Amino acid sequence: MFPLEGITVLDLTRQAPGPYCTMLLGDMGADVLRVEEPSPPTSGRRAVGVRQPQQTPEAQERGLATSAIGRNKRSIALDLRTPRAREIFFRLCERADVVLEGFRPGVVKRLGVDYEAVSRVNRRIVYCSLTGYG
């Protein structure tokens, strides 16, 4: 048994500190669901092991690093700017224990997925906002 087994984390992070944090939570047994934008895969999200000769070595390294910190996570693509995606997100929040976001200040409020909105759906939610760069 892992220490965080039974804990569900919704991961809205993008930059290194957030995905690294949720990777560690997953390593400790949490069920991490990464919420991603529904866009074509970037160099960081392409499948590892697929030959992509057009990529620079630096882009290939970023892709490998992204894949490494994506371990122990599932993912879902949601465009949180749309009402339907927010509805799905809030349904996920009903059963979640933690929401972790790393947007610039004001973005979650503008998207309608800030602590106030999420806590109306789940009063026991732990909502973590972080930044690695100030």
CSV table of N, CA, C and O in Angstrom, one decimal, residues 29-130:
chain,number,residue,atom,x,y,z
A,29,GLY,N,1.3,7.0,-4.9
A,29,GLY,CA,0.1,6.2,-5.0
A,29,GLY,C,-1.2,7.0,-5.3
A,29,GLY,O,-2.3,6.5,-5.4
A,30,ALA,N,-1.1,8.4,-5.4
A,30,ALA,CA,-2.3,9.2,-5.8
A,30,ALA,C,-2.7,8.8,-7.2
A,30,ALA,O,-1.9,8.5,-8.1
A,31,ASP,N,-4.0,8.9,-7.5
A,31,ASP,CA,-4.5,8.8,-8.8
A,31,ASP,C,-4.5,10.2,-9.4
A,31,ASP,O,-5.3,11.0,-9.0
A,32,VAL,N,-3.6,10.4,-10.3
A,32,VAL,CA,-3.4,11.8,-10.9
A,32,VAL,C,-4.0,11.8,-12.3
A,32,VAL,O,-3.7,11.0,-13.2
A,33,LEU,N,-4.9,12.8,-12.5
A,33,LEU,CA,-5.6,13.0,-13.8
A,33,LEU,C,-5.1,14.3,-14.3
A,33,LEU,O,-5.5,15.4,-13.8
A,34,ARG,N,-4.3,14.3,-15.4
A,34,ARG,CA,-3.8,15.5,-16.0
A,34,ARG,C,-4.8,16.1,-16.9
A,34,ARG,O,-5.3,15.4,-17.8
A,35,VAL,N,-5.2,17.3,-16.7
A,35,VAL,CA,-6.2,18.0,-17.6
A,35,VAL,C,-5.4,18.8,-18.6
A,35,VAL,O,-4.7,19.8,-18.2
A,36,GLU,N,-5.5,18.4,-19.9
A,36,GLU,CA,-4.7,19.1,-20.9
A,36,GLU,C,-5.6,19.8,-21.9
A,36,GLU,O,-6.8,19.5,-22.0
A,37,GLU,N,-5.0,20.7,-22.7
A,37,GLU,CA,-5.7,21.4,-23.7
A,37,GLU,C,-5.9,20.4,-24.9
A,37,GLU,O,-5.0,19.7,-25.2
A,38,PRO,N,-7.1,20.5,-25.6
A,38,PRO,CA,-7.3,19.6,-26.7
A,38,PRO,C,-6.7,20.1,-28.0
A,38,PRO,O,-7.4,20.6,-28.9
A,39,SER,N,-5.4,20.1,-28.1
A,39,SER,CA,-4.7,20.6,-29.2
A,39,SER,C,-3.8,19.5,-29.8
A,39,SER,O,-3.6,18.5,-29.1
A,40,PRO,N,-3.3,19.7,-31.0
A,40,PRO,CA,-2.4,18.7,-31.5
A,40,PRO,C,-1.2,18.6,-30.6
A,40,PRO,O,-0.8,19.6,-30.0
A,41,PRO,N,-0.6,17.4,-30.5
A,41,PRO,CA,0.5,17.2,-29.6
A,41,PRO,C,1.7,18.1,-29.9
A,41,PRO,O,2.0,18.3,-31.1
A,42,THR,N,2.2,18.8,-28.9
A,42,THR,CA,3.4,19.6,-29.1
A,42,THR,C,4.6,18.6,-29.0
A,42,THR,O,4.5,17.4,-28.7
A,43,SER,N,5.8,19.2,-29.1
A,43,SER,CA,7.0,18.3,-29.1
A,43,SER,C,7.1,17.6,-27.7
A,43,SER,O,7.6,16.5,-27.6
A,44,GLY,N,6.6,18.3,-26.7
A,44,GLY,CA,6.6,17.6,-25.4
A,44,GLY,C,5.6,16.6,-25.2
A,44,GLY,O,5.7,15.7,-24.3
A,45,ARG,N,4.5,16.5,-26.0
A,45,ARG,CA,3.4,15.6,-25.8
A,45,ARG,C,3.4,14.4,-26.8
A,45,ARG,O,2.6,13.6,-26.7
A,46,ARG,N,4.3,14.5,-27.8
A,46,ARG,CA,4.3,13.4,-28.8
A,46,ARG,C,4.8,12.1,-28.2
A,46,ARG,O,5.5,12.0,-27.2
A,47,ALA,N,4.4,11.0,-28.8
A,47,ALA,CA,4.7,9.7,-28.3
A,47,ALA,C,6.2,9.5,-28.3
A,47,ALA,O,6.9,9.8,-29.3
A,48,VAL,N,6.7,8.9,-27.2
A,48,VAL,CA,8.1,8.6,-27.1
A,48,VAL,C,8.4,7.4,-28.0
A,48,VAL,O,7.6,6.5,-28.0
A,49,GLY,N,9.5,7.4,-28.6
A,49,GLY,CA,9.9,6.3,-29.4
A,49,GLY,C,9.5,6.4,-30.9
A,49,GLY,O,9.9,5.6,-31.7
A,50,VAL,N,8.7,7.4,-31.2
A,50,VAL,CA,8.3,7.6,-32.6
A,50,VAL,C,9.3,8.4,-33.3
A,50,VAL,O,9.7,9.5,-32.8
A,51,ARG,N,9.9,8.0,-34.4
A,51,ARG,CA,10.9,8.7,-35.1
A,51,ARG,C,10.3,10.0,-35.7
A,51,ARG,O,9.4,9.9,-36.4
A,52,GLN,N,10.9,11.1,-35.3
A,52,GLN,CA,10.5,12.4,-35.8
A,52,GLN,C,11.7,13.2,-36.2
A,52,GLN,O,12.2,14.0,-35.5
A,53,PRO,N,12.2,12.9,-37.4
A,53,PRO,CA,13.5,13.5,-37.8
A,53,PRO,C,13.4,15.0,-38.0
A,53,PRO,O,14.5,15.6,-37.9
A,54,GLN,N,12.2,15.6,-38.1
A,54,GLN,CA,12.2,17.0,-38.2
A,54,GLN,C,12.4,17.7,-36.9
A,54,GLN,O,12.6,18.9,-36.8
A,55,GLN,N,12.4,17.0,-35.8
A,55,GLN,CA,12.7,17.6,-34.5
A,55,GLN,C,14.1,17.8,-34.2
A,55,GLN,O,15.0,17.0,-34.6
A,56,THR,N,14.4,19.0,-33.6
A,56,THR,CA,15.8,19.2,-33.2
A,56,THR,C,16.1,18.3,-32.0
A,56,THR,O,15.2,17.8,-31.3
A,57,PRO,N,17.4,18.1,-31.7
A,57,PRO,CA,17.7,17.3,-30.5
A,57,PRO,C,17.2,17.9,-29.2
A,57,PRO,O,16.8,17.2,-28.3
A,58,GLU,N,17.1,19.3,-29.2
A,58,GLU,CA,16.6,19.9,-28.0
A,58,GLU,C,15.1,19.6,-27.8
A,58,GLU,O,14.6,19.3,-26.7
A,59,ALA,N,14.4,19.6,-28.9
A,59,ALA,CA,12.9,19.3,-28.8
A,59,ALA,C,12.7,17.8,-28.4
A,59,ALA,O,11.8,17.5,-27.7
A,60,GLN,N,13.6,16.9,-28.9
A,60,GLN,CA,13.5,15.5,-28.6
A,60,GLN,C,13.7,15.4,-27.1
A,60,GLN,O,13.1,14.6,-26.4
A,61,GLU,N,14.7,16.1,-26.5
A,61,GLU,CA,15.0,16.0,-25.1
A,61,GLU,C,13.9,16.5,-24.3
A,61,GLU,O,13.5,15.9,-23.3
A,62,ARG,N,13.2,17.6,-24.7
A,62,ARG,CA,12.1,18.1,-24.0
A,62,ARG,C,11.0,17.1,-24.0
A,62,ARG,O,10.3,16.9,-23.0
A,63,GLY,N,10.8,16.4,-25.1
A,63,GLY,CA,9.7,15.4,-25.2
A,63,GLY,C,10.0,14.3,-24.3
A,63,GLY,O,9.1,13.8,-23.6
A,64,LEU,N,11.2,13.9,-24.2
A,64,LEU,CA,11.6,12.8,-23.2
A,64,LEU,C,11.4,13.2,-21.8
A,64,LEU,O,10.9,12.4,-21.0
A,65,ALA,N,11.8,14.4,-21.5
A,65,ALA,CA,11.6,14.9,-20.1
A,65,ALA,C,10.1,15.0,-19.8
A,65,ALA,O,9.7,14.6,-18.6
A,66,THR,N,9.3,15.5,-20.7
A,66,THR,CA,7.9,15.6,-20.4
A,66,THR,C,7.3,14.2,-20.2
A,66,THR,O,6.4,14.0,-19.3
A,67,SER,N,7.7,13.2,-21.0
A,67,SER,CA,7.2,11.9,-20.8
A,67,SER,C,7.6,11.3,-19.5
A,67,SER,O,6.8,10.6,-18.8
A,68,ALA,N,8.8,11.6,-19.1
A,68,ALA,CA,9.3,11.1,-17.8
A,68,ALA,C,8.4,11.6,-16.6
A,68,ALA,O,8.1,10.9,-15.7
A,69,ILE,N,8.1,12.9,-16.6
A,69,ILE,CA,7.3,13.5,-15.5
A,69,ILE,C,5.9,13.2,-15.7
A,69,ILE,O,5.1,13.5,-14.8
A,70,GLY,N,5.5,12.6,-16.8
A,70,GLY,CA,4.1,12.2,-17.0
A,70,GLY,C,3.8,10.8,-16.5
A,70,GLY,O,2.6,10.4,-16.6
A,71,ARG,N,4.7,10.2,-15.9
A,71,ARG,CA,4.5,8.8,-15.4
A,71,ARG,C,3.5,8.8,-14.3
A,71,ARG,O,3.3,9.8,-13.6
A,72,ASN,N,2.8,7.7,-14.1
A,72,ASN,CA,1.8,7.5,-13.1
A,72,ASN,C,0.6,8.4,-13.3
A,72,ASN,O,-0.1,8.8,-12.3
A,73,LYS,N,0.3,8.9,-14.5
A,73,LYS,CA,-0.8,9.9,-14.7
A,73,LYS,C,-1.6,9.4,-15.8
A,73,LYS,O,-1.2,8.8,-16.8
A,74,ARG,N,-2.9,9.7,-15.7
A,74,ARG,CA,-3.8,9.5,-16.8
A,74,ARG,C,-4.1,11.0,-17.3
A,74,ARG,O,-3.7,11.9,-16.7
A,75,SER,N,-4.7,11.1,-18.5
A,75,SER,CA,-4.9,12.5,-19.0
A,75,SER,C,-6.3,12.5,-19.7
A,75,SER,O,-6.8,11.5,-20.1
A,76,ILE,N,-6.8,13.8,-19.7
A,76,ILE,CA,-8.1,14.1,-20.4
A,76,ILE,C,-7.9,15.4,-21.0
A,76,ILE,O,-7.2,16.3,-20.5
A,77,ALA,N,-8.4,15.6,-22.2
A,77,ALA,CA,-8.3,16.8,-22.9
A,77,ALA,C,-9.6,17.6,-22.8
A,77,ALA,O,-10.7,17.1,-23.1
A,78,LEU,N,-9.5,18.8,-22.2
A,78,LEU,CA,-10.7,19.7,-21.9
A,78,LEU,C,-10.3,21.1,-22.3
A,78,LEU,O,-9.3,21.6,-21.8
A,79,ASP,N,-11.1,21.8,-23.0
A,79,ASP,CA,-10.9,23.2,-23.3
A,79,ASP,C,-11.8,23.9,-22.3
A,79,ASP,O,-13.0,24.1,-22.4
A,80,LEU,N,-11.2,24.3,-21.2
A,80,LEU,CA,-11.9,24.9,-20.0
A,80,LEU,C,-12.5,26.2,-20.4
A,80,LEU,O,-13.2,26.8,-19.5
A,81,ARG,N,-12.3,26.7,-21.6
A,81,ARG,CA,-13.0,28.0,-22.0
A,81,ARG,C,-14.4,27.7,-22.4
A,81,ARG,O,-15.2,28.6,-22.6
A,82,THR,N,-14.8,26.4,-22.6
A,82,THR,CA,-16.1,26.1,-23.0
A,82,THR,C,-17.0,25.6,-21.9
A,82,THR,O,-16.5,24.9,-20.9
A,83,PRO,N,-18.3,25.9,-21.9
A,83,PRO,CA,-19.2,25.5,-20.8
A,83,PRO,C,-19.2,23.9,-20.6
A,83,PRO,O,-19.2,23.4,-19.5
A,84,ARG,N,-19.2,23.2,-21.7
A,84,ARG,CA,-19.3,21.7,-21.7
A,84,ARG,C,-18.0,21.2,-20.9
A,84,ARG,O,-18.1,20.3,-20.1
A,85,ALA,N,-16.9,21.7,-21.3
A,85,ALA,CA,-15.6,21.2,-20.6
A,85,ALA,C,-15.6,21.6,-19.1
A,85,ALA,O,-15.2,20.8,-18.3
A,86,ARG,N,-16.1,22.8,-18.8
A,86,ARG,CA,-16.2,23.1,-17.4
A,86,ARG,C,-17.1,22.2,-16.6
A,86,ARG,O,-16.9,21.8,-15.5
A,87,GLU,N,-18.2,21.8,-17.3
A,87,GLU,CA,-19.2,20.9,-16.7
A,87,GLU,C,-18.5,19.6,-16.4
A,87,GLU,O,-18.7,19.0,-15.3
A,88,ILE,N,-17.8,19.1,-17.3
A,88,ILE,CA,-17.0,17.8,-17.1
A,88,ILE,C,-16.0,18.0,-16.0
A,88,ILE,O,-15.9,17.1,-15.1
A,89,PHE,N,-15.3,19.1,-16.0
A,89,PHE,CA,-14.3,19.4,-15.0
A,89,PHE,C,-14.9,19.4,-13.6
A,89,PHE,O,-14.4,18.7,-12.7
A,90,PHE,N,-16.0,20.0,-13.5
A,90,PHE,CA,-16.7,20.1,-12.2
A,90,PHE,C,-17.2,18.7,-11.7
A,90,PHE,O,-17.2,18.4,-10.5
A,91,ARG,N,-17.6,17.9,-12.6
A,91,ARG,CA,-18.0,16.5,-12.3
A,91,ARG,C,-16.8,15.8,-11.8
A,91,ARG,O,-16.9,15.0,-10.8
A,92,LEU,N,-15.7,16.0,-12.4
A,92,LEU,CA,-14.4,15.4,-11.9
A,92,LEU,C,-14.1,15.9,-10.5
A,92,LEU,O,-13.6,15.1,-9.6
A,93,CYS,N,-14.3,17.2,-10.3
A,93,CYS,CA,-14.0,17.8,-9.0
A,93,CYS,C,-14.9,17.2,-7.8
A,93,CYS,O,-14.4,17.2,-6.7
A,94,GLU,N,-16.1,16.8,-8.2
A,94,GLU,CA,-16.9,16.2,-7.1
A,94,GLU,C,-16.3,15.0,-6.4
A,94,GLU,O,-16.5,14.8,-5.2
A,95,ARG,N,-15.5,14.3,-7.1
A,95,ARG,CA,-14.8,13.1,-6.5
A,95,ARG,C,-13.4,13.3,-6.2
A,95,ARG,O,-12.7,12.4,-5.6
A,96,ALA,N,-12.8,14.4,-6.6
A,96,ALA,CA,-11.4,14.7,-6.4
A,96,ALA,C,-11.1,15.1,-5.0
A,96,ALA,O,-12.0,15.6,-4.3
A,97,ASP,N,-9.9,14.9,-4.6
A,97,ASP,CA,-9.4,15.4,-3.3
A,97,ASP,C,-8.6,16.7,-3.4
A,97,ASP,O,-8.5,17.5,-2.5
A,98,VAL,N,-7.8,16.8,-4.5
A,98,VAL,CA,-6.9,17.9,-4.7
A,98,VAL,C,-7.0,18.4,-6.2
A,98,VAL,O,-7.2,17.6,-7.1
A,99,VAL,N,-7.0,19.7,-6.3
A,99,VAL,CA,-6.8,20.4,-7.6
A,99,VAL,C,-5.5,21.2,-7.5
A,99,VAL,O,-5.3,21.9,-6.5
A,100,LEU,N,-4.6,21.0,-8.5
A,100,LEU,CA,-3.3,21.7,-8.5
A,100,LEU,C,-3.3,22.4,-9.8
A,100,LEU,O,-3.4,21.9,-10.9
A,101,GLU,N,-3.1,23.8,-9.7
A,101,GLU,CA,-3.0,24.6,-10.9
A,101,GLU,C,-1.8,25.5,-10.9
A,101,GLU,O,-1.4,25.9,-9.8
A,102,GLY,N,-1.3,25.8,-12.0
A,102,GLY,CA,-0.1,26.7,-12.1
A,102,GLY,C,-0.2,27.7,-13.2
A,102,GLY,O,0.7,28.1,-13.8
A,103,PHE,N,-1.5,28.3,-13.4
A,103,PHE,CA,-1.7,29.3,-14.3
A,103,PHE,C,-1.2,30.7,-13.8
A,103,PHE,O,-0.9,30.8,-12.6
A,104,ARG,N,-1.1,31.6,-14.7
A,104,ARG,CA,-0.7,33.0,-14.3
A,104,ARG,C,-1.9,33.5,-13.5
A,104,ARG,O,-3.0,33.1,-13.6
A,105,PRO,N,-1.6,34.5,-12.6
A,105,PRO,CA,-2.6,35.1,-11.8
A,105,PRO,C,-3.8,35.5,-12.6
A,105,PRO,O,-3.6,36.2,-13.6
A,106,GLY,N,-5.0,35.2,-12.1
A,106,GLY,CA,-6.2,35.6,-12.8
A,106,GLY,C,-6.8,34.7,-13.8
A,106,GLY,O,-8.0,34.8,-14.1
A,107,VAL,N,-6.0,33.7,-14.3
A,107,VAL,CA,-6.5,32.9,-15.4
A,107,VAL,C,-7.6,31.9,-14.9
A,107,VAL,O,-8.6,31.8,-15.5
A,108,VAL,N,-7.4,31.3,-13.7
A,108,VAL,CA,-8.4,30.3,-13.2
A,108,VAL,C,-9.7,31.1,-12.9
A,108,VAL,O,-10.8,30.5,-13.2
A,109,LYS,N,-9.6,32.3,-12.5
A,109,LYS,CA,-10.8,33.1,-12.2
A,109,LYS,C,-11.5,33.3,-13.5
A,109,LYS,O,-12.8,33.2,-13.7
A,110,ARG,N,-10.8,33.7,-14.6
A,110,ARG,CA,-11.3,34.0,-15.9
A,110,ARG,C,-12.0,32.8,-16.5
A,110,ARG,O,-13.0,32.8,-17.1
A,111,LEU,N,-11.3,31.6,-16.3
A,111,LEU,CA,-11.8,30.3,-16.8
A,111,LEU,C,-13.0,29.8,-16.0
A,111,LEU,O,-13.8,29.0,-16.5
A,112,GLY,N,-13.2,30.4,-14.8
A,112,GLY,CA,-14.3,29.9,-13.9
A,112,GLY,C,-14.0,28.6,-13.2
A,112,GLY,O,-14.9,27.9,-12.8
A,113,VAL,N,-12.7,28.3,-13.0
A,113,VAL,CA,-12.3,27.1,-12.2
A,113,VAL,C,-11.5,27.4,-11.0
A,113,VAL,O,-10.6,26.7,-10.6
A,114,ASP,N,-11.7,28.6,-10.5
A,114,ASP,CA,-10.9,29.0,-9.3
A,114,ASP,C,-11.4,28.3,-8.0
A,114,ASP,O,-12.4,27.5,-8.1
A,115,TYR,N,-10.7,28.6,-6.9
A,115,TYR,CA,-11.1,27.9,-5.7
A,115,TYR,C,-12.6,28.1,-5.3
A,115,TYR,O,-13.3,27.1,-4.9
A,116,GLU,N,-13.1,29.3,-5.4
A,116,GLU,CA,-14.4,29.6,-5.1
A,116,GLU,C,-15.4,28.7,-5.9
A,116,GLU,O,-16.4,28.1,-5.3
A,117,ALA,N,-15.2,28.6,-7.2
A,117,ALA,CA,-16.1,27.8,-8.0
A,117,ALA,C,-15.9,26.3,-7.7
A,117,ALA,O,-17.0,25.6,-7.6
A,118,VAL,N,-14.7,25.8,-7.5
A,118,VAL,CA,-14.5,24.4,-7.2
A,118,VAL,C,-15.0,24.0,-5.9
A,118,VAL,O,-15.7,23.0,-5.7
A,119,SER,N,-14.8,24.9,-4.9
A,119,SER,CA,-15.3,24.6,-3.5
A,119,SER,C,-16.8,24.5,-3.4
A,119,SER,O,-17.3,23.9,-2.5
A,120,ARG,N,-17.5,25.2,-4.3
A,120,ARG,CA,-19.0,25.1,-4.3
A,120,ARG,C,-19.4,23.7,-4.7
A,120,ARG,O,-20.5,23.2,-4.3
A,121,VAL,N,-18.6,23.0,-5.5
A,121,VAL,CA,-18.9,21.6,-6.0
A,121,VAL,C,-18.4,20.6,-4.9
A,121,VAL,O,-19.0,19.6,-4.7
A,122,ASN,N,-17.3,20.9,-4.3
A,122,ASN,CA,-16.6,20.0,-3.4
A,122,ASN,C,-16.0,20.8,-2.2
A,122,ASN,O,-15.0,21.3,-2.3
A,123,ARG,N,-16.7,20.8,-1.1
A,123,ARG,CA,-16.3,21.6,0.0
A,123,ARG,C,-15.0,21.1,0.7
A,123,ARG,O,-14.3,21.9,1.4
A,124,ARG,N,-14.7,19.9,0.5
A,124,ARG,CA,-13.5,19.3,1.1
A,124,ARG,C,-12.2,19.4,0.2
A,124,ARG,O,-11.2,18.9,0.6
A,125,ILE,N,-12.3,20.0,-0.9
A,125,ILE,CA,-11.2,20.0,-1.9
A,125,ILE,C,-10.0,20.8,-1.3
A,125,ILE,O,-10.1,21.8,-0.6
A,126,VAL,N,-8.8,20.3,-1.6
A,126,VAL,CA,-7.6,21.0,-1.3
A,126,VAL,C,-7.2,21.6,-2.7
A,126,VAL,O,-7.0,20.9,-3.6
A,127,TYR,N,-7.1,22.9,-2.7
A,127,TYR,CA,-6.8,23.6,-4.0
A,127,TYR,C,-5.5,24.3,-3.8
A,127,TYR,O,-5.3,25.2,-3.0
A,128,CYS,N,-4.6,23.9,-4.7
A,128,CYS,CA,-3.2,24.4,-4.6
A,128,CYS,C,-2.9,25.2,-5.9
A,128,CYS,O,-3.0,24.7,-7.0
A,129,SER,N,-2.5,26.5,-5.7
A,129,SER,CA,-2.1,27.3,-6.8
A,129,SER,C,-0.6,27.5,-6.6
A,129,SER,O,-0.1,27.9,-5.5
A,130,LEU,N,0.2,27.3,-7.6
A,130,LEU,CA,1.7,27.4,-7.5
A,130,LEU,C,2.3,28.1,-8.7
A,130,LEU,O,1.7,28.1,-9.8
